[in-house]
JSON list of C-alpha atoms in Angstrom, two decimals:
[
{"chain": "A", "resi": 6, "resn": "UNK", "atom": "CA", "xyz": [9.07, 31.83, 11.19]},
{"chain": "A", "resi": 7, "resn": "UNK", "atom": "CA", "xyz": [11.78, 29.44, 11.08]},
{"chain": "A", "resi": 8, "resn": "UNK", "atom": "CA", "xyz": [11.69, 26.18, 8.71]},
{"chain": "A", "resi": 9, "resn": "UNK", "atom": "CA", "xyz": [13.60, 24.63, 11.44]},
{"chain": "A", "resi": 10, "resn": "UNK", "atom": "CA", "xyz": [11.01, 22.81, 13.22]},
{"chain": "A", "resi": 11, "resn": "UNK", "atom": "CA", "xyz": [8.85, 21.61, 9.68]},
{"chain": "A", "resi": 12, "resn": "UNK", "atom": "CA", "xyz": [12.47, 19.53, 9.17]},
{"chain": "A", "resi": 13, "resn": "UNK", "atom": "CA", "xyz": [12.78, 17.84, 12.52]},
{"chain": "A", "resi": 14, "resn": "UNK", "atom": "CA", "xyz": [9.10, 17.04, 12.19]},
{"chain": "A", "resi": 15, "resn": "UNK", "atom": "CA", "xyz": [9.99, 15.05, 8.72]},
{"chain": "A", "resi": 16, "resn": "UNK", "atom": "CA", "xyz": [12.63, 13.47, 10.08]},
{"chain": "A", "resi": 17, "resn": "UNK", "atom": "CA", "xyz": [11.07, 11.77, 13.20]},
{"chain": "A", "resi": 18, "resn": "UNK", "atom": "CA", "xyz": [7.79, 10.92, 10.75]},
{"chain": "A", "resi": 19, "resn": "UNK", "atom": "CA", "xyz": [10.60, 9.13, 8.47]},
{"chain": "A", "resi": 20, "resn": "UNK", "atom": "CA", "xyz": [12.44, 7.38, 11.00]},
{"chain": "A", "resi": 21, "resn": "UNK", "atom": "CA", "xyz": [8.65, 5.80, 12.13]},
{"chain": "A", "resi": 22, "resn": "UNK", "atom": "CA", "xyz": [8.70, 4.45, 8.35]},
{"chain": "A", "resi": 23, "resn": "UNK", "atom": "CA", "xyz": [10.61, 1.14, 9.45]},
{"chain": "A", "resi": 24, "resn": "UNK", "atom": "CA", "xyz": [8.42, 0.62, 12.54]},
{"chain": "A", "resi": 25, "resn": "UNK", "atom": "CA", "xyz": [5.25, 0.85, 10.41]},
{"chain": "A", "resi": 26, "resn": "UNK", "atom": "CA", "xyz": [6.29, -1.66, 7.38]},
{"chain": "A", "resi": 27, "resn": "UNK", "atom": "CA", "xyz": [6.89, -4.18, 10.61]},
{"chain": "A", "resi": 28, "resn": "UNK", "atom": "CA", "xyz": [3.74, -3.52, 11.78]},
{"chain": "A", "resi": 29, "resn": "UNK", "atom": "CA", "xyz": [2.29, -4.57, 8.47]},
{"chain": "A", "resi": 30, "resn": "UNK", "atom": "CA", "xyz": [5.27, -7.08, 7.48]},
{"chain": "A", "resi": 31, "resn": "UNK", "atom": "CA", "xyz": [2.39, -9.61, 6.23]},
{"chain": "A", "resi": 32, "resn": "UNK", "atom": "CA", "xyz": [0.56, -6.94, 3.87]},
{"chain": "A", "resi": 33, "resn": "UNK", "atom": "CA", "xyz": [3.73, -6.02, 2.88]},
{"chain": "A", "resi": 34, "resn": "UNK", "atom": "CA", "xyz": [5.02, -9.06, 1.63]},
{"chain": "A", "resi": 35, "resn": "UNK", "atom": "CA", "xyz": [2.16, -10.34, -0.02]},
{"chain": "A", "resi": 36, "resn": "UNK", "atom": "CA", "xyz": [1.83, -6.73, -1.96]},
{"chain": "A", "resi": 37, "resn": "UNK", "atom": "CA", "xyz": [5.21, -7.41, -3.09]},
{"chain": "A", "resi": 38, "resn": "UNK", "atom": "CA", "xyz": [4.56, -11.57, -4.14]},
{"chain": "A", "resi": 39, "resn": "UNK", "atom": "CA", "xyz": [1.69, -9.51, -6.04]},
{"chain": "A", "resi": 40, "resn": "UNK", "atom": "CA", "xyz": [3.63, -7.42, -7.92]},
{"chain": "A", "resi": 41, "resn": "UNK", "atom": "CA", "xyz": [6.69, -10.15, -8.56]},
{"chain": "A", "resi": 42, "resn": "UNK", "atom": "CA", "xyz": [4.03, -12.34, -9.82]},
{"chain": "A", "resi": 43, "resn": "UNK", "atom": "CA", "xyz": [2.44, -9.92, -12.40]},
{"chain": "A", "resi": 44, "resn": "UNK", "atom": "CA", "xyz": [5.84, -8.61, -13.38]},
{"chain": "A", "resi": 45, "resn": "UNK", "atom": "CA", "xyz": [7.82, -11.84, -14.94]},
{"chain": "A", "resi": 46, "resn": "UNK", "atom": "CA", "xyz": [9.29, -10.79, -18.04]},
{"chain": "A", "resi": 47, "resn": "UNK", "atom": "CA", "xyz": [9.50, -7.86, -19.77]},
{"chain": "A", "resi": 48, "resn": "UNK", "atom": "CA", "xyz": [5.27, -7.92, -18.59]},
{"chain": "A", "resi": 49, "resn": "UNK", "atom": "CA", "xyz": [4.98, -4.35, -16.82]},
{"chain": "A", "resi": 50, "resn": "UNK", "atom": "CA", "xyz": [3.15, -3.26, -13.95]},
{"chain": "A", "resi": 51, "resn": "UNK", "atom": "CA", "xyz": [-0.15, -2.56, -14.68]},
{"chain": "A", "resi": 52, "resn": "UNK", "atom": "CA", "xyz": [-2.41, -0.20, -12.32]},
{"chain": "A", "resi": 53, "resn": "UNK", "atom": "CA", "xyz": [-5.27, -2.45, -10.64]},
{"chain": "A", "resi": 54, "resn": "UNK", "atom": "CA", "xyz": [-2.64, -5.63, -11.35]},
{"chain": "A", "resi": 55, "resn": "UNK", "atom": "CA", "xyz": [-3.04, -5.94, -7.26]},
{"chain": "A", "resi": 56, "resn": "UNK", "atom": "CA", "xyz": [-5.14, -3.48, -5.77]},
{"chain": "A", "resi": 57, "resn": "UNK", "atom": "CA", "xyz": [-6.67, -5.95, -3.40]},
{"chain": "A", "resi": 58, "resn": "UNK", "atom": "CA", "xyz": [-2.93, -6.00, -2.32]},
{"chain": "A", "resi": 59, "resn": "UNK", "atom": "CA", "xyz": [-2.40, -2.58, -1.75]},
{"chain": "A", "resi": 60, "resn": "UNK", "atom": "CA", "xyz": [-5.31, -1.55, -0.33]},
{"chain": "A", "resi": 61, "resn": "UNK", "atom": "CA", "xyz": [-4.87, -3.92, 2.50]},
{"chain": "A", "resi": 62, "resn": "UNK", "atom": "CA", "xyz": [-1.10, -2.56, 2.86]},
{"chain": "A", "resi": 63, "resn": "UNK", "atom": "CA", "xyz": [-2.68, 1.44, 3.00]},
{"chain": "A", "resi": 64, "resn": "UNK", "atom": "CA", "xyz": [-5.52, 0.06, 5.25]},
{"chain": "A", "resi": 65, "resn": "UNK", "atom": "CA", "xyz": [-2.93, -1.51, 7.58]},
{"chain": "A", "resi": 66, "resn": "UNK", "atom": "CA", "xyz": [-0.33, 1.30, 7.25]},
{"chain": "A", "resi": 67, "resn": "UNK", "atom": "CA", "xyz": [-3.13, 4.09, 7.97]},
{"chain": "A", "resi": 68, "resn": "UNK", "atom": "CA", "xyz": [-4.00, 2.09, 10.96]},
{"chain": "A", "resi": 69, "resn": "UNK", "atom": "CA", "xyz": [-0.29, 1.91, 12.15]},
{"chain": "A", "resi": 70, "resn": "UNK", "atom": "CA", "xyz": [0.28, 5.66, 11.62]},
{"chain": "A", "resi": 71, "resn": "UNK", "atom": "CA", "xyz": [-3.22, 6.42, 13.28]},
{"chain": "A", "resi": 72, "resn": "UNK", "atom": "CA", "xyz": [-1.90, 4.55, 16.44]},
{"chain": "A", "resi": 73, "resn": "UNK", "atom": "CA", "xyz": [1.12, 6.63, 16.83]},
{"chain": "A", "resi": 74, "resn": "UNK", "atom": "CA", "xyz": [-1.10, 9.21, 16.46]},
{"chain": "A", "resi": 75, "resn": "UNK", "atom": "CA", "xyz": [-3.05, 8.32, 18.85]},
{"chain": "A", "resi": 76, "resn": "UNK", "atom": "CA", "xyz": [-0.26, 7.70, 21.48]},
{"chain": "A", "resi": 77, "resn": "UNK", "atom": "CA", "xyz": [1.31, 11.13, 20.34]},
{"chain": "A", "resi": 78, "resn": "UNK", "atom": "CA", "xyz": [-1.44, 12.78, 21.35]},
{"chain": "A", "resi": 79, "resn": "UNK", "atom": "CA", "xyz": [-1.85, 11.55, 24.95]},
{"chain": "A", "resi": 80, "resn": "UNK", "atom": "CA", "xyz": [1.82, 12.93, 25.43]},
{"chain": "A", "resi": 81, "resn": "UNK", "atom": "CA", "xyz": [1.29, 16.10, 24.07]}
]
């Protein structure tokens, strides 16, 4: 059994990577205001700092992947 194929398989799921963060540019960004904001200083982040945050990122992101999924699938 070759690894061969678990590589190329990686590698197309890490090229989608920028195609995803687009898709969830607005999430993204305001994750990232989140974590500026609660990170002046030498203030480090703390977990739970901006969960509401991230979960809408993940929420958005699983949604993203789950359509390429979805699309993948009718192909295949």
């Amino acid at each position: 059994m070759s690894g061969t194929n678990v590589w190329t398989r990686s590698r197309e799921r890490m090229r989608r990577f920028p195609e995803l963060f687009a898709q969830c540019s607005g999430e993204a960004a305001a994750y990232g205001k989140c974590v500026t904001a609660t990170t002046t200083g030498r203030q480090e982040l703390r977990k739970d700092l901006c969960v509401k945050e991230f979960d809408a990122l993940k929420t958005c992101i699983v949604t993203a992947v789950s359509g390429i999924l979805q699309v993948f699938h009718h192909f295949v």
